Amino acid sequence: MANAAIVILAGTESHSDLGRLVNGLEAAKEFDENADDELELIFDGAGTQWIPELEDEGHDYHELYRSLSEEAAVCDYCANAFGVDDAIAETGVVTVDENGGHPSVRSLVDEGYEIITF
């Protein structure tokens, strides 16, 4: 059994950002497919910009994202800072704000989660 928190920090500006997103989603999928594992998938910082893009059915990685969307959460503060808060609110993806508007990484570590960033 493993507890993993996959944190997507990569923005949407470059091909390498897309690569980090896909690697993060693939890693999340691997944990999600193991019934004994616990997964947290968090879009934080510039990574919050991915949610509106991935919600588009025409996006190349929409299906991969949709297979994990019930596990997804978004930093409330960063969604606002990157101007995607309204678009995210329309999707129903959960926003997290336990630490001054941000996800609490410390709480995840305290709960035994390995933090993996992309």
PDB file of N, CA, C and O in Angstrom, residues 28-88:
ATOM      1  N   ALA A  28      -0.293   9.298 -11.626  1.00  0.00           N
ATOM      2  CA  ALA A  28      -1.521   9.257 -10.838  1.00  0.00           C
ATOM      3  C   ALA A  28      -2.378   8.064 -11.230  1.00  0.00           C
ATOM      4  O   ALA A  28      -2.941   7.376 -10.369  1.00  0.00           O
ATOM      5  N   LYS A  29      -2.459   7.799 -12.517  1.00  0.00           N
ATOM      6  CA  LYS A  29      -3.255   6.666 -12.995  1.00  0.00           C
ATOM      7  C   LYS A  29      -2.719   5.348 -12.437  1.00  0.00           C
ATOM      8  O   LYS A  29      -3.486   4.463 -12.044  1.00  0.00           O
ATOM      9  N   GLU A  30      -1.389   5.227 -12.378  1.00  0.00           N
ATOM     10  CA  GLU A  30      -0.794   4.002 -11.846  1.00  0.00           C
ATOM     11  C   GLU A  30      -1.208   3.775 -10.389  1.00  0.00           C
ATOM     12  O   GLU A  30      -1.561   2.668  -9.999  1.00  0.00           O
ATOM     13  N   PHE A  31      -1.181   4.839  -9.580  1.00  0.00           N
ATOM     14  CA  PHE A  31      -1.622   4.697  -8.187  1.00  0.00           C
ATOM     15  C   PHE A  31      -3.122   4.447  -8.109  1.00  0.00           C
ATOM     16  O   PHE A  31      -3.586   3.632  -7.321  1.00  0.00           O
ATOM     17  N   ASP A  32      -3.888   5.142  -8.948  1.00  0.00           N
ATOM     18  CA  ASP A  32      -5.342   5.004  -8.933  1.00  0.00           C
ATOM     19  C   ASP A  32      -5.789   3.590  -9.292  1.00  0.00           C
ATOM     20  O   ASP A  32      -6.781   3.094  -8.769  1.00  0.00           O
ATOM     21  N   GLU A  33      -5.049   2.946 -10.157  1.00  0.00           N
ATOM     22  CA  GLU A  33      -5.418   1.593 -10.592  1.00  0.00           C
ATOM     23  C   GLU A  33      -5.084   0.519  -9.563  1.00  0.00           C
ATOM     24  O   GLU A  33      -5.538  -0.612  -9.692  1.00  0.00           O
ATOM     25  N   ASN A  34      -4.316   0.850  -8.542  1.00  0.00           N
ATOM     26  CA  ASN A  34      -4.001  -0.106  -7.489  1.00  0.00           C
ATOM     27  C   ASN A  34      -4.957   0.141  -6.326  1.00  0.00           C
ATOM     28  O   ASN A  34      -4.878   1.166  -5.646  1.00  0.00           O
ATOM     29  N   ALA A  35      -5.838  -0.798  -6.089  1.00  0.00           N
ATOM     30  CA  ALA A  35      -6.886  -0.635  -5.078  1.00  0.00           C
ATOM     31  C   ALA A  35      -6.333  -0.414  -3.676  1.00  0.00           C
ATOM     32  O   ALA A  35      -7.015   0.164  -2.820  1.00  0.00           O
ATOM     33  N   ASP A  36      -5.113  -0.839  -3.407  1.00  0.00           N
ATOM     34  CA  ASP A  36      -4.523  -0.683  -2.078  1.00  0.00           C
ATOM     35  C   ASP A  36      -3.889   0.685  -1.854  1.00  0.00           C
ATOM     36  O   ASP A  36      -3.523   1.033  -0.733  1.00  0.00           O
ATOM     37  N   ASP A  37      -3.723   1.462  -2.923  1.00  0.00           N
ATOM     38  CA  ASP A  37      -3.062   2.762  -2.825  1.00  0.00           C
ATOM     39  C   ASP A  37      -4.072   3.873  -2.574  1.00  0.00           C
ATOM     40  O   ASP A  37      -5.231   3.780  -2.954  1.00  0.00           O
ATOM     41  N   GLU A  38      -3.592   4.935  -1.933  1.00  0.00           N
ATOM     42  CA  GLU A  38      -4.368   6.158  -1.740  1.00  0.00           C
ATOM     43  C   GLU A  38      -3.736   7.240  -2.608  1.00  0.00           C
ATOM     44  O   GLU A  38      -2.508   7.379  -2.633  1.00  0.00           O
ATOM     45  N   LEU A  39      -4.563   7.999  -3.301  1.00  0.00           N
ATOM     46  CA  LEU A  39      -4.080   9.016  -4.227  1.00  0.00           C
ATOM     47  C   LEU A  39      -4.725  10.358  -3.954  1.00  0.00           C
ATOM     48  O   LEU A  39      -5.939  10.441  -3.755  1.00  0.00           O
ATOM     49  N   GLU A  40      -3.905  11.389  -3.969  1.00  0.00           N
ATOM     50  CA  GLU A  40      -4.361  12.778  -4.017  1.00  0.00           C
ATOM     51  C   GLU A  40      -3.739  13.361  -5.283  1.00  0.00           C
ATOM     52  O   GLU A  40      -2.537  13.241  -5.498  1.00  0.00           O
ATOM     53  N   LEU A  41      -4.541  13.964  -6.130  1.00  0.00           N
ATOM     54  CA  LEU A  41      -4.067  14.611  -7.354  1.00  0.00           C
ATOM     55  C   LEU A  41      -4.394  16.093  -7.232  1.00  0.00           C
ATOM     56  O   LEU A  41      -5.571  16.485  -7.243  1.00  0.00           O
ATOM     57  N   ILE A  42      -3.340  16.909  -7.103  1.00  0.00           N
ATOM     58  CA  ILE A  42      -3.531  18.332  -6.832  1.00  0.00           C
ATOM     59  C   ILE A  42      -2.914  19.162  -7.953  1.00  0.00           C
ATOM     60  O   ILE A  42      -1.746  18.980  -8.304  1.00  0.00           O
ATOM     61  N   PHE A  43      -3.716  20.071  -8.499  1.00  0.00           N
ATOM     62  CA  PHE A  43      -3.242  21.044  -9.470  1.00  0.00           C
ATOM     63  C   PHE A  43      -2.985  22.327  -8.700  1.00  0.00           C
ATOM     64  O   PHE A  43      -3.901  22.907  -8.105  1.00  0.00           O
ATOM     65  N   ASP A  44      -1.730  22.764  -8.692  1.00  0.00           N
ATOM     66  CA  ASP A  44      -1.312  23.891  -7.870  1.00  0.00           C
ATOM     67  C   ASP A  44      -0.498  24.868  -8.713  1.00  0.00           C
ATOM     68  O   ASP A  44       0.018  24.500  -9.773  1.00  0.00           O
ATOM     69  N   GLY A  45      -0.370  26.103  -8.251  1.00  0.00           N
ATOM     70  CA  GLY A  45       0.406  27.093  -8.993  1.00  0.00           C
ATOM     71  C   GLY A  45      -0.110  27.222 -10.418  1.00  0.00           C
ATOM     72  O   GLY A  45      -1.320  27.194 -10.677  1.00  0.00           O
ATOM     73  N   ALA A  46       0.823  27.339 -11.361  1.00  0.00           N
ATOM     74  CA  ALA A  46       0.452  27.454 -12.774  1.00  0.00           C
ATOM     75  C   ALA A  46      -0.281  26.212 -13.274  1.00  0.00           C
ATOM     76  O   ALA A  46      -1.006  26.266 -14.274  1.00  0.00           O
ATOM     77  N   GLY A  47      -0.139  25.105 -12.570  1.00  0.00           N
ATOM     78  CA  GLY A  47      -0.833  23.871 -12.954  1.00  0.00           C
ATOM     79  C   GLY A  47      -2.344  23.989 -12.924  1.00  0.00           C
ATOM     80  O   GLY A  47      -3.050  23.211 -13.572  1.00  0.00           O
ATOM     81  N   THR A  48      -2.867  24.981 -12.186  1.00  0.00           N
ATOM     82  CA  THR A  48      -4.320  25.167 -12.145  1.00  0.00           C
ATOM     83  C   THR A  48      -4.882  25.506 -13.523  1.00  0.00           C
ATOM     84  O   THR A  48      -6.050  25.247 -13.801  1.00  0.00           O
ATOM     85  N   GLN A  49      -4.042  26.060 -14.395  1.00  0.00           N
ATOM     86  CA  GLN A  49      -4.485  26.442 -15.737  1.00  0.00           C
ATOM     87  C   GLN A  49      -4.871  25.230 -16.585  1.00  0.00           C
ATOM     88  O   GLN A  49      -5.563  25.377 -17.600  1.00  0.00           O
ATOM     89  N   TRP A  50      -4.429  24.052 -16.195  1.00  0.00           N
ATOM     90  CA  TRP A  50      -4.723  22.858 -16.994  1.00  0.00           C
ATOM     91  C   TRP A  50      -6.190  22.435 -16.919  1.00  0.00           C
ATOM     92  O   TRP A  50      -6.707  21.831 -17.864  1.00  0.00           O
ATOM     93  N   ILE A  51      -6.850  22.711 -15.816  1.00  0.00           N
ATOM     94  CA  ILE A  51      -8.210  22.189 -15.636  1.00  0.00           C
ATOM     95  C   ILE A  51      -9.144  22.621 -16.766  1.00  0.00           C
ATOM     96  O   ILE A  51      -9.774  21.764 -17.404  1.00  0.00           O
ATOM     97  N   PRO A  52      -9.270  23.912 -17.088  1.00  0.00           N
ATOM     98  CA  PRO A  52     -10.163  24.273 -18.198  1.00  0.00           C
ATOM     99  C   PRO A  52      -9.742  23.640 -19.520  1.00  0.00           C
ATOM    100  O   PRO A  52     -10.596  23.250 -20.324  1.00  0.00           O
ATOM    101  N   GLU A  53      -8.446  23.510 -19.760  1.00  0.00           N
ATOM    102  CA  GLU A  53      -7.982  22.888 -21.001  1.00  0.00           C
ATOM    103  C   GLU A  53      -8.330  21.405 -21.049  1.00  0.00           C
ATOM    104  O   GLU A  53      -8.785  20.889 -22.065  1.00  0.00           O
ATOM    105  N   LEU A  54      -8.094  20.706 -19.945  1.00  0.00           N
ATOM    106  CA  LEU A  54      -8.348  19.259 -19.913  1.00  0.00           C
ATOM    107  C   LEU A  54      -9.831  18.924 -19.911  1.00  0.00           C
ATOM    108  O   LEU A  54     -10.219  17.822 -20.300  1.00  0.00           O
ATOM    109  N   GLU A  55     -10.666  19.850 -19.479  1.00  0.00           N
ATOM    110  CA  GLU A  55     -12.116  19.644 -19.521  1.00  0.00           C
ATOM    111  C   GLU A  55     -12.643  19.661 -20.956  1.00  0.00           C
ATOM    112  O   GLU A  55     -13.709  19.124 -21.228  1.00  0.00           O
ATOM    113  N   ASP A  56     -11.895  20.248 -21.874  1.00  0.00           N
ATOM    114  CA  ASP A  56     -12.272  20.293 -23.287  1.00  0.00           C
ATOM    115  C   ASP A  56     -12.175  18.885 -23.874  1.00  0.00           C
ATOM    116  O   ASP A  56     -11.106  18.276 -23.879  1.00  0.00           O
ATOM    117  N   GLU A  57     -13.282  18.365 -24.357  1.00  0.00           N
ATOM    118  CA  GLU A  57     -13.313  17.005 -24.903  1.00  0.00           C
ATOM    119  C   GLU A  57     -12.373  16.809 -26.075  1.00  0.00           C
ATOM    120  O   GLU A  57     -11.999  15.689 -26.397  1.00  0.00           O
ATOM    121  N   GLY A  58     -11.969  17.886 -26.733  1.00  0.00           N
ATOM    122  CA  GLY A  58     -11.067  17.796 -27.867  1.00  0.00           C
ATOM    123  C   GLY A  58      -9.599  17.742 -27.474  1.00  0.00           C
ATOM    124  O   GLY A  58      -8.733  17.515 -28.336  1.00  0.00           O
ATOM    125  N   HIS A  59      -9.294  17.939 -26.202  1.00  0.00           N
ATOM    126  CA  HIS A  59      -7.900  17.912 -25.765  1.00  0.00           C
ATOM    127  C   HIS A  59      -7.349  16.484 -25.847  1.00  0.00           C
ATOM    128  O   HIS A  59      -8.049  15.526 -25.529  1.00  0.00           O
ATOM    129  N   ASP A  60      -6.104  16.360 -26.302  1.00  0.00           N
ATOM    130  CA  ASP A  60      -5.482  15.038 -26.471  1.00  0.00           C
ATOM    131  C   ASP A  60      -5.489  14.208 -25.195  1.00  0.00           C
ATOM    132  O   ASP A  60      -5.526  12.977 -25.258  1.00  0.00           O
ATOM    133  N   TYR A  61      -5.460  14.842 -24.029  1.00  0.00           N
ATOM    134  CA  TYR A  61      -5.379  14.101 -22.768  1.00  0.00           C
ATOM    135  C   TYR A  61      -6.643  14.228 -21.924  1.00  0.00           C
ATOM    136  O   TYR A  61      -6.631  13.939 -20.732  1.00  0.00           O
ATOM    137  N   HIS A  62      -7.734  14.606 -22.585  1.00  0.00           N
ATOM    138  CA  HIS A  62      -9.022  14.726 -21.892  1.00  0.00           C
ATOM    139  C   HIS A  62      -9.434  13.399 -21.249  1.00  0.00           C
ATOM    140  O   HIS A  62      -9.827  13.381 -20.081  1.00  0.00           O
ATOM    141  N   GLU A  63      -9.348  12.325 -21.974  1.00  0.00           N
ATOM    142  CA  GLU A  63      -9.796  11.025 -21.442  1.00  0.00           C
ATOM    143  C   GLU A  63      -8.941  10.578 -20.261  1.00  0.00           C
ATOM    144  O   GLU A  63      -9.470  10.048 -19.273  1.00  0.00           O
ATOM    145  N   LEU A  64      -7.632  10.766 -20.348  1.00  0.00           N
ATOM    146  CA  LEU A  64      -6.753  10.421 -19.224  1.00  0.00           C
ATOM    147  C   LEU A  64      -7.137  11.255 -18.004  1.00  0.00           C
ATOM    148  O   LEU A  64      -7.296  10.723 -16.893  1.00  0.00           O
ATOM    149  N   TYR A  65      -7.317  12.536 -18.206  1.00  0.00           N
ATOM    150  CA  TYR A  65      -7.740  13.421 -17.122  1.00  0.00           C
ATOM    151  C   TYR A  65      -9.090  12.982 -16.558  1.00  0.00           C
ATOM    152  O   TYR A  65      -9.266  12.889 -15.337  1.00  0.00           O
ATOM    153  N   ARG A  66     -10.060  12.727 -17.428  1.00  0.00           N
ATOM    154  CA  ARG A  66     -11.405  12.334 -16.973  1.00  0.00           C
ATOM    155  C   ARG A  66     -11.353  11.061 -16.132  1.00  0.00           C
ATOM    156  O   ARG A  66     -12.117  10.913 -15.185  1.00  0.00           O
ATOM    157  N   SER A  67     -10.440  10.156 -16.464  1.00  0.00           N
ATOM    158  CA  SER A  67     -10.336   8.915 -15.689  1.00  0.00           C
ATOM    159  C   SER A  67      -9.847   9.190 -14.263  1.00  0.00           C
ATOM    160  O   SER A  67     -10.015   8.336 -13.381  1.00  0.00           O
ATOM    161  N   LEU A  68      -9.292  10.354 -14.031  1.00  0.00           N
ATOM    162  CA  LEU A  68      -8.758  10.720 -12.714  1.00  0.00           C
ATOM    163  C   LEU A  68      -9.474  11.908 -12.083  1.00  0.00           C
ATOM    164  O   LEU A  68      -9.148  12.303 -10.963  1.00  0.00           O
ATOM    165  N   SER A  69     -10.437  12.480 -12.774  1.00  0.00           N
ATOM    166  CA  SER A  69     -11.009  13.757 -12.339  1.00  0.00           C
ATOM    167  C   SER A  69     -11.682  13.677 -10.968  1.00  0.00           C
ATOM    168  O   SER A  69     -11.718  14.680 -10.252  1.00  0.00           O
ATOM    169  N   GLU A  70     -12.169  12.516 -10.574  1.00  0.00           N
ATOM    170  CA  GLU A  70     -12.772  12.398  -9.246  1.00  0.00           C
ATOM    171  C   GLU A  70     -11.730  12.493  -8.145  1.00  0.00           C
ATOM    172  O   GLU A  70     -12.064  12.753  -6.983  1.00  0.00           O
ATOM    173  N   GLU A  71     -10.468  12.269  -8.479  1.00  0.00           N
ATOM    174  CA  GLU A  71      -9.369  12.374  -7.519  1.00  0.00           C
ATOM    175  C   GLU A  71      -8.759  13.768  -7.514  1.00  0.00           C
ATOM    176  O   GLU A  71      -7.939  14.077  -6.646  1.00  0.00           O
ATOM    177  N   ALA A  72      -9.127  14.603  -8.479  1.00  0.00           N
ATOM    178  CA  ALA A  72      -8.477  15.904  -8.671  1.00  0.00           C
ATOM    179  C   ALA A  72      -8.980  16.960  -7.695  1.00  0.00           C
ATOM    180  O   ALA A  72     -10.156  16.989  -7.330  1.00  0.00           O
ATOM    181  N   ALA A  73      -8.048  17.818  -7.300  1.00  0.00           N
ATOM    182  CA  ALA A  73      -8.358  18.996  -6.498  1.00  0.00           C
ATOM    183  C   ALA A  73      -7.468  20.128  -7.007  1.00  0.00           C
ATOM    184  O   ALA A  73      -6.426  19.890  -7.621  1.00  0.00           O
ATOM    185  N   VAL A  74      -7.901  21.356  -6.759  1.00  0.00           N
ATOM    186  CA  VAL A  74      -7.205  22.530  -7.271  1.00  0.00           C
ATOM    187  C   VAL A  74      -6.961  23.510  -6.128  1.00  0.00           C
ATOM    188  O   VAL A  74      -7.839  23.729  -5.285  1.00  0.00           O
ATOM    189  N   CYS A  75      -5.782  24.103  -6.125  1.00  0.00           N
ATOM    190  CA  CYS A  75      -5.468  25.143  -5.151  1.00  0.00           C
ATOM    191  C   CYS A  75      -6.390  26.344  -5.385  1.00  0.00           C
ATOM    192  O   CYS A  75      -6.397  26.928  -6.472  1.00  0.00           O
ATOM    193  N   ASP A  76      -7.148  26.689  -4.373  1.00  0.00           N
ATOM    194  CA  ASP A  76      -8.097  27.793  -4.480  1.00  0.00           C
ATOM    195  C   ASP A  76      -7.386  29.125  -4.745  1.00  0.00           C
ATOM    196  O   ASP A  76      -7.772  29.884  -5.641  1.00  0.00           O
ATOM    197  N   TYR A  77      -6.351  29.407  -3.993  1.00  0.00           N
ATOM    198  CA  TYR A  77      -5.612  30.662  -4.146  1.00  0.00           C
ATOM    199  C   TYR A  77      -5.017  30.776  -5.544  1.00  0.00           C
ATOM    200  O   TYR A  77      -5.134  31.813  -6.196  1.00  0.00           O
ATOM    201  N   CYS A  78      -4.359  29.719  -5.997  1.00  0.00           N
ATOM    202  CA  CYS A  78      -3.672  29.773  -7.291  1.00  0.00           C
ATOM    203  C   CYS A  78      -4.651  29.819  -8.462  1.00  0.00           C
ATOM    204  O   CYS A  78      -4.365  30.463  -9.468  1.00  0.00           O
ATOM    205  N   ALA A  79      -5.791  29.164  -8.324  1.00  0.00           N
ATOM    206  CA  ALA A  79      -6.800  29.250  -9.382  1.00  0.00           C
ATOM    207  C   ALA A  79      -7.206  30.702  -9.589  1.00  0.00           C
ATOM    208  O   ALA A  79      -7.344  31.165 -10.728  1.00  0.00           O
ATOM    209  N   ASN A  80      -7.364  31.423  -8.488  1.00  0.00           N
ATOM    210  CA  ASN A  80      -7.692  32.845  -8.567  1.00  0.00           C
ATOM    211  C   ASN A  80      -6.515  33.636  -9.136  1.00  0.00           C
ATOM    212  O   ASN A  80      -6.690  34.466 -10.031  1.00  0.00           O
ATOM    213  N   ALA A  81      -5.318  33.365  -8.640  1.00  0.00           N
ATOM    214  CA  ALA A  81      -4.133  34.112  -9.079  1.00  0.00           C
ATOM    215  C   ALA A  81      -3.847  33.926 -10.565  1.00  0.00           C
ATOM    216  O   ALA A  81      -3.353  34.844 -11.221  1.00  0.00           O
ATOM    217  N   PHE A  82      -4.169  32.742 -11.099  1.00  0.00           N
ATOM    218  CA  PHE A  82      -3.924  32.475 -12.518  1.00  0.00           C
ATOM    219  C   PHE A  82      -5.175  32.700 -13.374  1.00  0.00           C
ATOM    220  O   PHE A  82      -5.188  32.373 -14.557  1.00  0.00           O
ATOM    221  N   GLY A  83      -6.220  33.256 -12.786  1.00  0.00           N
ATOM    222  CA  GLY A  83      -7.395  33.678 -13.542  1.00  0.00           C
ATOM    223  C   GLY A  83      -8.275  32.568 -14.071  1.00  0.00           C
ATOM    224  O   GLY A  83      -9.006  32.775 -15.040  1.00  0.00           O
ATOM    225  N   VAL A  84      -8.230  31.407 -13.439  1.00  0.00           N
ATOM    226  CA  VAL A  84      -9.055  30.289 -13.921  1.00  0.00           C
ATOM    227  C   VAL A  84     -10.104  29.864 -12.887  1.00  0.00           C
ATOM    228  O   VAL A  84     -10.758  28.839 -13.062  1.00  0.00           O
ATOM    229  N   ASP A  85     -10.287  30.647 -11.845  1.00  0.00           N
ATOM    230  CA  ASP A  85     -11.215  30.264 -10.784  1.00  0.00           C
ATOM    231  C   ASP A  85     -12.653  30.116 -11.276  1.00  0.00           C
ATOM    232  O   ASP A  85     -13.340  29.158 -10.904  1.00  0.00           O
ATOM    233  N   ASP A  86     -13.119  31.017 -12.123  1.00  0.00           N
ATOM    234  CA  ASP A  86     -14.491  30.908 -12.636  1.00  0.00           C
ATOM    235  C   ASP A  86     -14.650  29.670 -13.514  1.00  0.00           C
ATOM    236  O   ASP A  86     -15.643  28.940 -13.409  1.00  0.00           O
ATOM    237  N   ALA A  87     -13.668  29.410 -14.374  1.00  0.00           N
ATOM    238  CA  ALA A  87     -13.726  28.230 -15.245  1.00  0.00           C
ATOM    239  C   ALA A  87     -13.697  26.950 -14.424  1.00  0.00           C
ATOM    240  O   ALA A  87     -14.406  25.984 -14.740  1.00  0.00           O
ATOM    241  N   ILE A  88     -12.912  26.931 -13.370  1.00  0.00           N
ATOM    242  CA  ILE A  88     -12.838  25.741 -12.516  1.00  0.00           C
ATOM    243  C   ILE A  88     -14.140  25.557 -11.747  1.00  0.00           C
ATOM    244  O   ILE A  88     -14.618  24.430 -11.603  1.00  0.00           O
TER     245      ILE A  88
END
